[in-house]
Coordinates of C-alpha atoms in Angstrom, one line a residue:
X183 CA 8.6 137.4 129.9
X184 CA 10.2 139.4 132.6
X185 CA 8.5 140.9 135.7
X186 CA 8.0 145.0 135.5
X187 CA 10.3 146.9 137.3
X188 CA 10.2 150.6 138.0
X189 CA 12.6 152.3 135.9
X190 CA 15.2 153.9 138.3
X191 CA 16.3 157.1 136.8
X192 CA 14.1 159.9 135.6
X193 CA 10.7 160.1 135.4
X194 CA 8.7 157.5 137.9
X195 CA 7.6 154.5 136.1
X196 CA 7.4 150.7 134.6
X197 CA 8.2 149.0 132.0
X198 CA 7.8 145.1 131.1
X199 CA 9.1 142.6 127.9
X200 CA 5.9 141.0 126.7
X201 CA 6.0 138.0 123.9
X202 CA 5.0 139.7 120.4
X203 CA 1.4 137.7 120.4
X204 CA -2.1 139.5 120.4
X205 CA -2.5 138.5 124.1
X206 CA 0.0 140.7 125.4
X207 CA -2.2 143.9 125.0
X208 CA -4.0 142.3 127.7
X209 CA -0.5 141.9 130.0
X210 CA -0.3 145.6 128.8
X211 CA -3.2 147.0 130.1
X212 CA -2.8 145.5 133.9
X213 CA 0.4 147.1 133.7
X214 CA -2.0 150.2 132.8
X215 CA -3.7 149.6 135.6
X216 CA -1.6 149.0 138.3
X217 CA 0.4 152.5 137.7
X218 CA -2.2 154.1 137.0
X219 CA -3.8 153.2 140.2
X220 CA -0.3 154.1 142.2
X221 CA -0.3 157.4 140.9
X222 CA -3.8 157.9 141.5
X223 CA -4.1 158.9 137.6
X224 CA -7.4 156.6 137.3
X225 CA -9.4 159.0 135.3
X226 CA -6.8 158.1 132.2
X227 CA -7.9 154.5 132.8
X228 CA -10.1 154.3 130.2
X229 CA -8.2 156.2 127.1
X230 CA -4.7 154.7 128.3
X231 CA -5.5 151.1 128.0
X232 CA -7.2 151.5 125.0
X233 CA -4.0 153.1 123.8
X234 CA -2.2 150.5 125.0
X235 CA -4.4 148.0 123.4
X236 CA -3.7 149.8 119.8
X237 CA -0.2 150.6 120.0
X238 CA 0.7 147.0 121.0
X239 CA -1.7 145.4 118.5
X240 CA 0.3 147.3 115.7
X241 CA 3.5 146.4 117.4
X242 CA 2.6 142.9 117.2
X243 CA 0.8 142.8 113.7
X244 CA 3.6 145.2 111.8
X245 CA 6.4 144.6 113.7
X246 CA 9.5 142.0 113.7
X247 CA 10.6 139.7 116.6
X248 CA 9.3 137.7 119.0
X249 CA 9.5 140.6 122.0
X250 CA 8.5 144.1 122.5
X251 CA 8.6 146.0 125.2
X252 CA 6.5 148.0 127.2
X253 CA 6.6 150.8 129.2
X254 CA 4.7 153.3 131.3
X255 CA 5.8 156.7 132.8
X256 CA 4.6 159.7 134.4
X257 CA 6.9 162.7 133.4
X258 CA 5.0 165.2 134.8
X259 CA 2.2 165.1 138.0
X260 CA -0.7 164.5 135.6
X261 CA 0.5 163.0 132.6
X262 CA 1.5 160.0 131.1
X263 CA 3.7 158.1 128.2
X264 CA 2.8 155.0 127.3
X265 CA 5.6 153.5 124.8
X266 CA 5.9 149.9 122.8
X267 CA 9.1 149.2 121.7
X268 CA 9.5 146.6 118.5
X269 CA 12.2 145.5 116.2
X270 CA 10.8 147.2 112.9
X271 CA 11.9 150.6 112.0
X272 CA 9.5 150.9 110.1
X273 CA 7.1 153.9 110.7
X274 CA 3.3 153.4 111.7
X275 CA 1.5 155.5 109.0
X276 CA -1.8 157.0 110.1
X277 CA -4.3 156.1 107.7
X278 CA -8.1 157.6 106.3
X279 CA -10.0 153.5 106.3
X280 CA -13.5 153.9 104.2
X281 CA -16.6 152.9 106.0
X282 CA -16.3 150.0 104.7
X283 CA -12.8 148.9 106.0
X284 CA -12.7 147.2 109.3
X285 CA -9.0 147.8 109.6
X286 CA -6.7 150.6 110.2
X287 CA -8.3 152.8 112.6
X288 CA -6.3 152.3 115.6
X289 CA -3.7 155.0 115.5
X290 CA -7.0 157.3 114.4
X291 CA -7.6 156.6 117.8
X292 CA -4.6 156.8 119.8
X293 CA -4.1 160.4 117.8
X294 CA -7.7 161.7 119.1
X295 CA -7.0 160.1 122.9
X296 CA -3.2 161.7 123.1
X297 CA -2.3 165.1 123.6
X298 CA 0.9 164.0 121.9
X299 CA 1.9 160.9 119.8
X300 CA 4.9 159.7 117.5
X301 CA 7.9 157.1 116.5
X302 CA 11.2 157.4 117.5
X303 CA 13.5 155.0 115.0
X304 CA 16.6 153.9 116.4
X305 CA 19.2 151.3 115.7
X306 CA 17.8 148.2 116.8
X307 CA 13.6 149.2 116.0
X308 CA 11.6 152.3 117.0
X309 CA 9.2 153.1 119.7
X310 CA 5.8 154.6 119.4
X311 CA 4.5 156.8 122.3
X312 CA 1.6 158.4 123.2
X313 CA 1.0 161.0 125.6
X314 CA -2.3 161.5 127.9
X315 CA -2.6 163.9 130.8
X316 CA -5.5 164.0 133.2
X317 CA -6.9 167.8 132.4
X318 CA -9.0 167.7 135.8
X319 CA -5.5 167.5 137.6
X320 CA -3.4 170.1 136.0

């Protein structure tokens, strides 16, 4: 694991290689917290850990390799992108689970928590972002 750093060109931000194990979402959501808290964005605290929570939870269940990587920015005064990077290029597929299912919910919910969400695939893997903004501070 490496130590976050603030990404030095473009929008102001962080971004940290966590081990591809369930207990990173928790690594995930301090980062959540801390730039959150710097920015003074804590009103997103709530929906942007628990997207955080999902999108590395299906990183690390339905992805390949033994890293991702993730990352938070603030692109504009008031929003945010949270990104996990994996090794899989294989696209997350929002899904309709019966009442019954106890699965496949969680990018139900990062779709109802984001103004914005989606997979870029690239050579090595893809990245999934989601976007939340802080309506009260537009």
């Amino acid at each position: 694991m490496t130590a976050a750093r603030a990404t030095s060109i473009g929008a102001p931000g962080y971004s940290q290689t966590f081990p591809s194990v369930p207990e990173s979402a928790g690594l995930a959501r301090d980062l959540v917290v801390t730039a959150l808290r710097v920015w003074r964005l804590e009103a997103l605290l709530n929906g942007a850990n628990l997207v955080a929570t999902e999108l590395v939870a299906n990183a690390v269940q339905h992805g390949s390799g033994r890293y991702l990587v993730f990352s938070i920015e603030r692109p504009s005064r008031s929003r945010v992108r949270i990104r996990v990077t994996n090794q899989s290029r294989i696209r997350p597929v929002l899904q309709s689970p019966g009442e019954e299912e106890t699965r496949g919910r969680g990018l139900l919910l990062v779709a109802a928590l984001a103004i914005d969400w989606g997979t870029d695939v690239h050579t090595s893997g893809k990245t999934v972002w989601a976007d939340l903004a802080d309506e009260a501070g537009t």
